[in-house]
Coordinates of C-alpha atoms in Angstrom, one line a residue:
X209 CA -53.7 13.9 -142.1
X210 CA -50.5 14.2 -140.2
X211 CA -48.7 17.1 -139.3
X212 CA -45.9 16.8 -141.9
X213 CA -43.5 17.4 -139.0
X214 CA -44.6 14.9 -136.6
X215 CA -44.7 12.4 -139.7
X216 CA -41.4 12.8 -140.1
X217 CA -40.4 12.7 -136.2
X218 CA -42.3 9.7 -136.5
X219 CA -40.6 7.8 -139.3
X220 CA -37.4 9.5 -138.1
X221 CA -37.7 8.1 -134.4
X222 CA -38.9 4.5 -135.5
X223 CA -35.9 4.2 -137.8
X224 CA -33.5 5.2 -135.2
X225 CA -34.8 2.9 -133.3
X226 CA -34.7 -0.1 -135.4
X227 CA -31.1 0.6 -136.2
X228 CA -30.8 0.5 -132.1
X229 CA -32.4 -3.1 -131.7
X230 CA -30.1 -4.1 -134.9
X231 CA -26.8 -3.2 -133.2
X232 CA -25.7 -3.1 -129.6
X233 CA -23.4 -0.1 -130.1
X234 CA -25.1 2.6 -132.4
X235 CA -22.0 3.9 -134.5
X236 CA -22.3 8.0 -133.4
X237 CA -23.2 10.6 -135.5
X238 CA -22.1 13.9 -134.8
X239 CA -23.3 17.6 -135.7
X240 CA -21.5 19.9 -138.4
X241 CA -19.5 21.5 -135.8
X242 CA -18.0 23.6 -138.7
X243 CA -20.7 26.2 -138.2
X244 CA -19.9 29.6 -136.4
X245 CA -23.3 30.3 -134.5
X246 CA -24.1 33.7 -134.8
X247 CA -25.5 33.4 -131.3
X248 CA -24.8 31.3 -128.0
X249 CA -27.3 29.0 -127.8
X250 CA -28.6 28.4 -124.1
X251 CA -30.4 24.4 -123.2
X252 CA -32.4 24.2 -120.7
X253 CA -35.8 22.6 -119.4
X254 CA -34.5 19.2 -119.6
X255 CA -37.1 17.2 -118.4
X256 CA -37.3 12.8 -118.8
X257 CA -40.9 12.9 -119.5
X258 CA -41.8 9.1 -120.1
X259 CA -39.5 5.7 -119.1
X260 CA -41.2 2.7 -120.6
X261 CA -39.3 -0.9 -121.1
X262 CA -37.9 0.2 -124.6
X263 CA -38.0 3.5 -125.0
X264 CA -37.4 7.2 -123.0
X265 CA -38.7 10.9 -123.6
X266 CA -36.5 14.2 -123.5
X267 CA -37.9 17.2 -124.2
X268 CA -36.3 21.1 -123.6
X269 CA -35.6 24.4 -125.2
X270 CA -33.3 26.6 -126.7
X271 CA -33.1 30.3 -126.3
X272 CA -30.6 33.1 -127.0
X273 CA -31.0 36.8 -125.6
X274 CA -32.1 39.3 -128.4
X275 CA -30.4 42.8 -128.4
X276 CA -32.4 43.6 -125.0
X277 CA -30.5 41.0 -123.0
X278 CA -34.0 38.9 -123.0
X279 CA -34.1 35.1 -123.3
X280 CA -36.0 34.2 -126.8
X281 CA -36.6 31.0 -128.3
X282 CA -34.3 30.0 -131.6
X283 CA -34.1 26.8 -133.3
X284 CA -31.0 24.0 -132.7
X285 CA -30.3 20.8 -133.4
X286 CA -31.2 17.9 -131.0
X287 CA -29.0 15.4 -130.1
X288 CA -29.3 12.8 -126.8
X289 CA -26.1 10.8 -125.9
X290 CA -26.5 7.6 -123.7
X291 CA -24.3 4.8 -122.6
X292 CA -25.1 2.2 -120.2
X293 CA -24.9 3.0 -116.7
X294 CA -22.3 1.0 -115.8
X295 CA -20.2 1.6 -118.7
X296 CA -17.3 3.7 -118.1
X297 CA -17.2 5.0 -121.8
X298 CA -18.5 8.4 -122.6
X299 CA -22.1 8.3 -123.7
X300 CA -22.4 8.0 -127.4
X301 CA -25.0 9.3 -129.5
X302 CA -28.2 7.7 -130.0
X303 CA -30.5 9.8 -131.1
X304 CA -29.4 13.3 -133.4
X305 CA -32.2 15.2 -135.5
X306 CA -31.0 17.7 -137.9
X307 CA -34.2 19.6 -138.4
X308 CA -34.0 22.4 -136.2
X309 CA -36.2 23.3 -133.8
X310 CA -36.5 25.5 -130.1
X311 CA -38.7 22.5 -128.8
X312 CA -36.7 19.6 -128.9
X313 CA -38.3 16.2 -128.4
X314 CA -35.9 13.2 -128.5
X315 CA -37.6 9.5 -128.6
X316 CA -35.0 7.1 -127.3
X317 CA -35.2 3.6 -128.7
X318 CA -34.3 0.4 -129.0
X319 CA -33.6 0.2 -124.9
X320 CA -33.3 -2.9 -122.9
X321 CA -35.9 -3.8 -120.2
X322 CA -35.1 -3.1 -116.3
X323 CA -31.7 -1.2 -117.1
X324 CA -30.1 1.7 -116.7
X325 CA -28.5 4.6 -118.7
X326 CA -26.3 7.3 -118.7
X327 CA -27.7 10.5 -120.8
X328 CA -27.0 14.0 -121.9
X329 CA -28.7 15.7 -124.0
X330 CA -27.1 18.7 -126.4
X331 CA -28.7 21.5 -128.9
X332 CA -25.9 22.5 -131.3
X333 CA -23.0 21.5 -128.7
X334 CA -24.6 22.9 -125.5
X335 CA -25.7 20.9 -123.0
X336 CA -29.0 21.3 -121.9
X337 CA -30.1 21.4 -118.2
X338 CA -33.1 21.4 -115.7
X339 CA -35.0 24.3 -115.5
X340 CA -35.2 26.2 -112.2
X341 CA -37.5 24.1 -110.1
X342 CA -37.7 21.5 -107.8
X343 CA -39.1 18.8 -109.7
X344 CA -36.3 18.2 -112.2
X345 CA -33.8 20.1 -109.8
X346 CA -34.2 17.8 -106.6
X347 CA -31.5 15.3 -105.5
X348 CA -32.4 11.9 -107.2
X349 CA -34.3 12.8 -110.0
X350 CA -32.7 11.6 -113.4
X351 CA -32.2 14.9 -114.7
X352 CA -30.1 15.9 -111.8
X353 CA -28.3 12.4 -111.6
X354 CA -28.3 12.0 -116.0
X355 CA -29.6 8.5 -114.9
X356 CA -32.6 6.6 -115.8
X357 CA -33.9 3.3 -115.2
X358 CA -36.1 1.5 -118.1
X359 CA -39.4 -0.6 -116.9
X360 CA -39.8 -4.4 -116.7
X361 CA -42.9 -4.8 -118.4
X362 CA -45.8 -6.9 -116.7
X363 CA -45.3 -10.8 -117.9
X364 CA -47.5 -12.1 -120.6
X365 CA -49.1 -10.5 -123.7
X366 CA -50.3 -7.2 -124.4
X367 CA -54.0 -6.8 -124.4
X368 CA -55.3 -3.8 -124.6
X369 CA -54.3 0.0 -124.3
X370 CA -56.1 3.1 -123.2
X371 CA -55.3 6.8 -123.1
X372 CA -56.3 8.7 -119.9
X373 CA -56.7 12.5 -120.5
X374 CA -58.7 15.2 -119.3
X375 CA -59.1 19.3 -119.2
X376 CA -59.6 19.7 -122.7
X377 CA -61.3 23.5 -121.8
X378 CA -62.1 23.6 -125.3
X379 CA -63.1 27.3 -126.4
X380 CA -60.6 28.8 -123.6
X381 CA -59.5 32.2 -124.1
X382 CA -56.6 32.3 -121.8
X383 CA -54.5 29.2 -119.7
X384 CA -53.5 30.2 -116.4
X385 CA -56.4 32.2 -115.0
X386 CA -57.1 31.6 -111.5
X387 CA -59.5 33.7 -109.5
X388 CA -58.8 36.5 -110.6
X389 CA -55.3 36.3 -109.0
X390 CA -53.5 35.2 -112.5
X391 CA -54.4 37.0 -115.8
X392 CA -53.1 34.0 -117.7
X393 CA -51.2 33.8 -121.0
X394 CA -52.9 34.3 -123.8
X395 CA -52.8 32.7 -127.6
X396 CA -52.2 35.2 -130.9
X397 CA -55.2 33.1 -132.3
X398 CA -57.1 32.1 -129.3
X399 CA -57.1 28.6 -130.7
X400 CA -54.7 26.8 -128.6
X401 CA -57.5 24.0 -127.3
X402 CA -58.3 23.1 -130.4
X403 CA -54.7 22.4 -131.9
X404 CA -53.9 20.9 -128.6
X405 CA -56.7 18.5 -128.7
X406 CA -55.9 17.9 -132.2
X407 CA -51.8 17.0 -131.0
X408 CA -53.6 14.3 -128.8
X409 CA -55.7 12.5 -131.2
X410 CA -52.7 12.7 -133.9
X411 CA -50.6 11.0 -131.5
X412 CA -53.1 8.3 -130.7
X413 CA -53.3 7.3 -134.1
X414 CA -49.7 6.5 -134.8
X415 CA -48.5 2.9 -134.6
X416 CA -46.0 3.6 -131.2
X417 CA -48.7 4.6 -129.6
X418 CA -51.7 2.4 -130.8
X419 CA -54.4 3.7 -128.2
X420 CA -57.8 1.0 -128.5
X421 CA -59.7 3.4 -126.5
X422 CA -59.1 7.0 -125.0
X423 CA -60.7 7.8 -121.7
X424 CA -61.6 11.6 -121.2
X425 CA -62.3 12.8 -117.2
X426 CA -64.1 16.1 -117.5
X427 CA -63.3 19.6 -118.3
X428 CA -64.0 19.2 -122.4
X429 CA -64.7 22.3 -122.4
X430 CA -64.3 25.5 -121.1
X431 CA -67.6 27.4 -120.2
X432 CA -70.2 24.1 -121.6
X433 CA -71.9 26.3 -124.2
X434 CA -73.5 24.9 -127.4
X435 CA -70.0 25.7 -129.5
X436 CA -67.7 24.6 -127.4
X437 CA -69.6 21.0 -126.3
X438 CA -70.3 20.7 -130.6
X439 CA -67.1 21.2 -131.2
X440 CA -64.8 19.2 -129.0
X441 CA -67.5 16.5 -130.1
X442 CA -67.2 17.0 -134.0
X443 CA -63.2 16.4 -132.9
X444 CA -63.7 13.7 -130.8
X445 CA -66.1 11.7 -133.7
X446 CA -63.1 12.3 -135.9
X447 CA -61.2 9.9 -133.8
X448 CA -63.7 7.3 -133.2
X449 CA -67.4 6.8 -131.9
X450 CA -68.6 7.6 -128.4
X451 CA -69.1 4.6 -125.8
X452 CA -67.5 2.3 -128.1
X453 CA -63.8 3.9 -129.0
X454 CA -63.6 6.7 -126.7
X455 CA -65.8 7.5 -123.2
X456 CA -65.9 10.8 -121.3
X457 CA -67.8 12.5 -118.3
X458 CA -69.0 15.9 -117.0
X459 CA -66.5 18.5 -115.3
X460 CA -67.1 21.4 -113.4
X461 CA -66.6 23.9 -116.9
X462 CA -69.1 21.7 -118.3
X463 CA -71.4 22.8 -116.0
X464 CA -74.3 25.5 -116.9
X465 CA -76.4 27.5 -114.5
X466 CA -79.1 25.6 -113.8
X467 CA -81.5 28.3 -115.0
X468 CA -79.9 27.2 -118.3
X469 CA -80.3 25.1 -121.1
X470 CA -77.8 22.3 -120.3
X471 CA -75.8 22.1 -123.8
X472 CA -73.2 19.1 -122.6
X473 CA -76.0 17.0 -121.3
X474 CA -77.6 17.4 -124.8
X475 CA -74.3 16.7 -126.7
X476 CA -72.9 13.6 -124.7
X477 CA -74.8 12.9 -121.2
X478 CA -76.7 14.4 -119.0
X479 CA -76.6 15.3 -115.2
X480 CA -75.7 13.1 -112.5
X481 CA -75.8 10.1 -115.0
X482 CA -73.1 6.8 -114.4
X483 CA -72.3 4.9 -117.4
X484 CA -71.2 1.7 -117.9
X485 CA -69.0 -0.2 -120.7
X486 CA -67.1 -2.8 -121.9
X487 CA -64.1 -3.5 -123.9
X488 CA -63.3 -7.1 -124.2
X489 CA -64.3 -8.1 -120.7
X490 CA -62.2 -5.0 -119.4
X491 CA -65.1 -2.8 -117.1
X492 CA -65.0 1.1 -117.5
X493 CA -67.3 3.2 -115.4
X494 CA -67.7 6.7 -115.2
X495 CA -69.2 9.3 -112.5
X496 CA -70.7 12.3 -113.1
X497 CA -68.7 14.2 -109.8
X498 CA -69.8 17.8 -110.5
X499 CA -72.0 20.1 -108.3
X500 CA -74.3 22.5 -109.9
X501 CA -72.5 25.3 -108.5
X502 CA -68.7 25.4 -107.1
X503 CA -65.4 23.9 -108.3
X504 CA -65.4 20.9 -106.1
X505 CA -67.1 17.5 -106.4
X506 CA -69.6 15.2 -105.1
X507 CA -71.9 12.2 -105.9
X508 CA -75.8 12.4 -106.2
X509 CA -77.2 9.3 -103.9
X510 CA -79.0 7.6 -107.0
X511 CA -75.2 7.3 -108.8
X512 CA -73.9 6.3 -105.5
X513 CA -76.1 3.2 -105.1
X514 CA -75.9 2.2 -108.6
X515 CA -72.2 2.1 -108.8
X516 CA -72.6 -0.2 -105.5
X517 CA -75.0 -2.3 -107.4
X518 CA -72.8 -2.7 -110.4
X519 CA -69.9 -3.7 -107.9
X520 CA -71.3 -5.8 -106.1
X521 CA -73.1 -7.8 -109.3
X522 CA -69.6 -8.5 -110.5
X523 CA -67.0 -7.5 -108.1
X524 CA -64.3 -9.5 -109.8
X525 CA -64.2 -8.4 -113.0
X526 CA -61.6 -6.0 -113.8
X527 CA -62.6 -2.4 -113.5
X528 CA -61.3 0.8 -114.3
X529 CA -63.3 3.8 -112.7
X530 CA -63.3 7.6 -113.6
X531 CA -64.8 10.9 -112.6
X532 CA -63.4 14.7 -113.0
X533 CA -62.7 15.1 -109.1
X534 CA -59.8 13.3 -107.1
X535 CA -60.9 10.9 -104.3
X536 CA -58.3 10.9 -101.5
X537 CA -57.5 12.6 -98.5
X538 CA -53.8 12.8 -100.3
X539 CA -55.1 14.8 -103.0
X540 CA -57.5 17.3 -100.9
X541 CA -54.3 18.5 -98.9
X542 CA -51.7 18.4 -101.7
X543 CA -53.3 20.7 -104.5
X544 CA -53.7 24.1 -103.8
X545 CA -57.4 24.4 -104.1
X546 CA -57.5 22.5 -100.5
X547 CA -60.2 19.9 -99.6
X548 CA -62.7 22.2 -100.8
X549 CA -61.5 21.4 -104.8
X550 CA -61.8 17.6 -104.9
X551 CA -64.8 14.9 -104.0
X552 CA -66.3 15.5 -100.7
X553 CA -65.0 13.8 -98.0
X554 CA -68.8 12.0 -97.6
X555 CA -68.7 10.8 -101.1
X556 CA -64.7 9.7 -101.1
X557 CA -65.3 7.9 -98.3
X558 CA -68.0 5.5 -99.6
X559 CA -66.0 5.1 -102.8
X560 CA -63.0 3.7 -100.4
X561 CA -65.9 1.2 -98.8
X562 CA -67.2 0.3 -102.1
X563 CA -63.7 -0.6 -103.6
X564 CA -62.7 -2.5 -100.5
X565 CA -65.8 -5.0 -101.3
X566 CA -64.7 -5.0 -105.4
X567 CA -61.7 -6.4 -105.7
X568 CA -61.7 -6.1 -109.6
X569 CA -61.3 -2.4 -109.3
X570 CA -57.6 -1.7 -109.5
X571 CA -57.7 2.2 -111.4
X572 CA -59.5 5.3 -110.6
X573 CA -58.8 8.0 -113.0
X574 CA -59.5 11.8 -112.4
X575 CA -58.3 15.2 -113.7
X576 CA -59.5 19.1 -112.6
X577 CA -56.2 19.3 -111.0
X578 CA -54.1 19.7 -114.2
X579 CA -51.2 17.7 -112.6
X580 CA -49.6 14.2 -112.6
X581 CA -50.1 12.9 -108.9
X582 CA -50.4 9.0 -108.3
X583 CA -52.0 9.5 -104.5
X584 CA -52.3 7.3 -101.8
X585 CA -55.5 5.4 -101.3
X586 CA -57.3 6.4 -97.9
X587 CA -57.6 2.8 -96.9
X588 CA -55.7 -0.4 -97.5
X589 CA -57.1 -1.0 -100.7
X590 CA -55.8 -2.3 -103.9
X591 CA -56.7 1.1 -106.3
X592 CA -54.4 3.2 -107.9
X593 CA -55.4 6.8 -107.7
X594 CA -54.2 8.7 -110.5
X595 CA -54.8 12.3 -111.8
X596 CA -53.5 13.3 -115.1
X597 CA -52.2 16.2 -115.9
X598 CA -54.3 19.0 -118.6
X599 CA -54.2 18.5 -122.3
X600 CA -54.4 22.0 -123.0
X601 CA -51.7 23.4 -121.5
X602 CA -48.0 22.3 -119.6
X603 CA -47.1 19.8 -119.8
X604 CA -49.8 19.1 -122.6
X605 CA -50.0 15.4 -122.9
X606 CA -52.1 12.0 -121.5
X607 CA -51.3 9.0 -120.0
X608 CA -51.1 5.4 -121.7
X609 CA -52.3 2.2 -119.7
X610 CA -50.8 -0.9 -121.3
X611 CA -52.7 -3.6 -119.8
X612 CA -50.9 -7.2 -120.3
X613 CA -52.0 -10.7 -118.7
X614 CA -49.4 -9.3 -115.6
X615 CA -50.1 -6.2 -114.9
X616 CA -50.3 -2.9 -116.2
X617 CA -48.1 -0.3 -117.7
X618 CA -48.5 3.4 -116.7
X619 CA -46.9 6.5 -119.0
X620 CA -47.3 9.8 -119.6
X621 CA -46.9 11.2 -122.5
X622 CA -46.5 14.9 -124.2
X623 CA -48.1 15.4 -127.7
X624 CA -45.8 16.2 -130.4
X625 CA -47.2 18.1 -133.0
X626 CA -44.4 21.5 -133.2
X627 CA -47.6 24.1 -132.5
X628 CA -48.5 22.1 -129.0
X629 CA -44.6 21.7 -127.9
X630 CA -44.6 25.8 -128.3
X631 CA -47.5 26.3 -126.3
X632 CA -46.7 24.0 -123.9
X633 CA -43.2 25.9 -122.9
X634 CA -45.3 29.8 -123.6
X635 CA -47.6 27.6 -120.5
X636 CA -44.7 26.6 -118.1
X637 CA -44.5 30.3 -117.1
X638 CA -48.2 30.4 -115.5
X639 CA -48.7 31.1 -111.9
X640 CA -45.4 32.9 -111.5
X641 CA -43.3 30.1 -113.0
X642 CA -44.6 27.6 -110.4
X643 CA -46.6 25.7 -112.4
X644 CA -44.1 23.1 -113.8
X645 CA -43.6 21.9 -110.0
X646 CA -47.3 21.5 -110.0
X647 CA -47.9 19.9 -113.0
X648 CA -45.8 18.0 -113.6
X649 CA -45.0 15.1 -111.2
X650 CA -42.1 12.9 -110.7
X651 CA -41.2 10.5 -112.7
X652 CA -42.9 7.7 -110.8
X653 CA -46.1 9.2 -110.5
X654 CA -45.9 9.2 -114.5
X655 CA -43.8 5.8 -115.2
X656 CA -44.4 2.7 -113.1
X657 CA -45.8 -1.0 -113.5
X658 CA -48.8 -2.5 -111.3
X659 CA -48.4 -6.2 -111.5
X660 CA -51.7 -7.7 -111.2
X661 CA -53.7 -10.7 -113.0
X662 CA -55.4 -10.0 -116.2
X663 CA -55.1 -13.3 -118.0
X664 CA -59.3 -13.6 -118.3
X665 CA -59.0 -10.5 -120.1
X666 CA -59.9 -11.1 -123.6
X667 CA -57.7 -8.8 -126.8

C-alpha cells in the first residue's frame, strides 16, 4: 500500500499537471493570506533536484526559532511560481499544496521541452532560498539565477527505464559515521534504512515514475550479517524477482571476515562472482569490486577475463555495466577517501582498455561514494561514469535512465514518502554541515541527455 500522503501528492501533482498541458497560462491560485502566523516562518534549502523535458523538482524547509532562539522545523504551505524566461510578467503560480508540511516537495508539470523558466518558490508567503553552501549558492546555478532550462528528450520512442541506486546500509544504526572522526546522527527508532528503502520502492511503483528494472550497486547492507542481507532481500522480493526485475552486487559492508560465514553470498551471490543479464536485448553486467579487507576496490583476475570475454563475444550490443567502486582517475582525486577508496588504478585501467574495444558499452554505474558525480572517463572513450548518490541518507533518492531509440535520459530523483524527506534534511547536517556539497552534485551531473542509437533495442 501507499503512504496515504504520497498517494495524495501523487494524484495531487498529476492533476496539476494535466490542468498545465490543458492551458498555456494556469489561472493562479493564491494562499489564505488572511491568516496571522503565530510565528515567522523562515524558507530555505531550496534546491532544483531533477530537470526532465516536462517536469522540474523543488524541494526545501521551513523552520521558526522556539523560545531558545533555535531554528526548528514547522509545517507551511508550498507554493512554486514560474513564468517563462523570457516573459516579462511576474511568475504566476503553478504549483500550490495546502497540506502543510516542513518538507516541501513541489512536482512541476506540464513544461515544454528545451525551454526555460523563471521560478520562486514560497511557504506561507516567504520566499525560500539556498541553503549555505556552494552547490546551490555558486554563481550559475538555477537556484542562485531562479532559472532552469527543461531537457530535449532523445528522438524516438521510449523503451525501457531503469533505476540506479545504491548504499542501502540496511540495519545501520547511525548515518554519518566516519572513522571515528563523525559520531553521526542518529534515528529515535533506529529504523531509518528500512523506511528509506521502503520510500524507493514506493516511488518506483507509481505510474510518473514506471521503473522496468532497478539496478542496485552495493552497500545493501550495513555490516552483511544474516538479518540485515534477509531483510533488505524480503524488501527487495516485495518489489519484484531477482535477475529478472531488479539486479544487485556486493559492496564493501557486505563484506564478512573471511573467517566468517559469508551471509550475502548465501542470500544473493557469492564472492568475486560477474553476472550477466538481459532485458529486451539491453546488456546489464555486474562486478563484484570488493576486497576482503579495506574500503577500496579491485577486480579478481577470473572476473577480469570473463568480462573481456563477454565483450568481446558481442561488443556491439548495448551495455550497461555496474560495480560498488568508481573507476576513474576523476573520482580517486575528487572524493575525500582519495585514490585509496575507489577501484585500483590496475583494475580501472583494464576496464578503460576493455570499453575502448566494446563499443556497446555506453554506462558504468557505481555508488560507495554517497554522491552524484558524472566523472570524466580516463581515456577517450564513449562511457558515462556515473556515481549515484546513497538511498539511506541526503539527499535520499536514485537515478532514472530513460532509454529511447536516441539516446538516453538521466535524472535523479528524491523519494517522497514524508518520513524519508524528514530524514533526509535531520542527514544534510553530517560531517559538519558539509555533506550537501558532497552529495549532492550539480544539476548536470543529475539531469542531462546522451544521444546515442538504440533503435535495435527491443520494448
Amino acid at each position: 500500500m501507499l503512504e496515504p500522503r504520497l498517494r495524495t501528492m501523487w494524484l495531487a501533482n498529476a492533476a496539476s499537471g494535466a490542468a498545465a498541458v490543458a492551458v498555456r497560462t494556469p489561472r493562479p491560485v493564491f494562499a489564505d493570506r488572511t491568516r496571522t502566523p503565530r510565528e515567522t516562518v523562515v524558507a530555505s534549502d531550496l534546491e532544483l533536484v531533477t530537470v526532465t523535458d516536462h517536469s522540474a523538482v523543488l524541494t526545501w524547509t521551513t523552520r521558526a526559532r522556539n523560545r531558545a532562539g533555535r531554528l526548528r522545523p514547522v509545517p507551511a504551505d508550498t507554493e512554486v511560481r514560474i513564468t517563462s524566461a523570457d516573459s516579462r510578467g511576474a511568475p504566476r503560480t503553478w504549483f500550490f499544496e495546502g497540506l502543510r508540511t516542513p518538507y516541501h516537495y513541489a512536482e512541476i508539470r506540464g513544461l515544454e521541452p528545451g525551454r526555460s523558466y523563471r521560478f520562486e518558490a514560497y511557504s506561507d508567503g516567504r520566499r525560500a532560498v539556498p541553503a549555505r553552501t556552494l552547490v546551490t549558492r555558486r554563481s550559475g546555478t538555477p537556484e542562485s539565477t531562479g532559472v532552469f532550462t527543461t531537457a530535449t528528450p532523445p528522438p524516438g520512442r521510449l523503451i525501457r527505464t531503469i533505476a540506479l541506486a545504491n548504499d542501502l546500509h540496511y540495519g545501520e544504526p547511525a548515518s554519518g559515521l566516519f572513522a571515528g572522526l563523525f559520531e553521526g546522527v542518529r534515528h529515535g527508532t533506529d529504523e531509518y534504512p528500512e523506511f528509506m528503502l521502503h520510500a524507493l520502492l514506493e516511488d518506483l511503483r507509481l505510474p510518473d515514475r514506471a521503473a522496468d528494472h532497478l539496478v542496485v550497486a552495493g552497500d545493501l547492507t550495513d555490516s552483511g550479517t544474516a538479518e540485515q542481507a534477509l531483510g533488505v532481500r524480503a524488501q527487495l522480493d516485495d518489489w519484484g524477482e531477482l535477475g529478472r526485475d531488479y539486479f544487485v552486487c556486493r559492496g564493501n559492508h557486505d563484506v564478512r571476515p573471511p573467517d566468517e560465514t559469508d551471509h550475502w553470498g548465501n542470500v544473493f551471490h557469492p564472492r568475486d562472482r560477474l553476472l550477466e543479464y538481459f532485458a529486451g536485448g539491453l546488456r546489464i553486467i555486474g562486478l563484484d569490486t570488493t576486497r576482503v579487507r579495506g574500503a577500496g576496490g579491485t577486480l579478481a583476475p577470473a572476473q577480469l577475463a570473463q568480462l573481456g570475454e563477454l565483450l568481446r563475444g558481442e561488443p556491439e550490443r548495448p551495455t550497461l555495466i555496474f560495480g560498488h567502486h568508481p573507476v576513474t582517475r576523476h573520482a580517486a582525486v575528487s572524493n575525500p577517501g582519495g585514490p585509496g577508496f575507489v577501484l585500483d588504478r590496475a583494475n580501472a585501467a583494464a576496464l578503460h582498455r576493455l570499453y575502448a574495444s566494446a563499443p556497446g558499452v555506453f554506462l558504468h554505474h557505481s555508488g560507495h561514494t554517497h554522491r552524484n558525480r558524472r566523472s570524466r572517463p580516463d581515456s577517450g572513450i564513449g562511457v558515462e561514469f556515473l556515481e549515484v548518490g546513497a538511498v539511506k541518507e541526503y539527499p535520499g533518492g536514485y537515478t532514472l535512465i530513460r532509454i529511447y531509440e536516441g539516446g538516453y535520459m538521466v535524472n535523479f530523483w528524491k523519494t517522497r514518502s514524508e518520513s524519508a524527506r524528514r530524514w533526509s534534511t535531520r542527514t544534510r547536517s553530517q560531517y559538519l554541515g558539509l555533506h550537501p556539497d558532497h552529495a549532492l552534485g550539480s544539476c548536470a551531473d543529475r539531469n542531462h541527455v546522451v544521444l546515442r542509437d538504440f533503435s535495435g533495442l527491443s520494448g
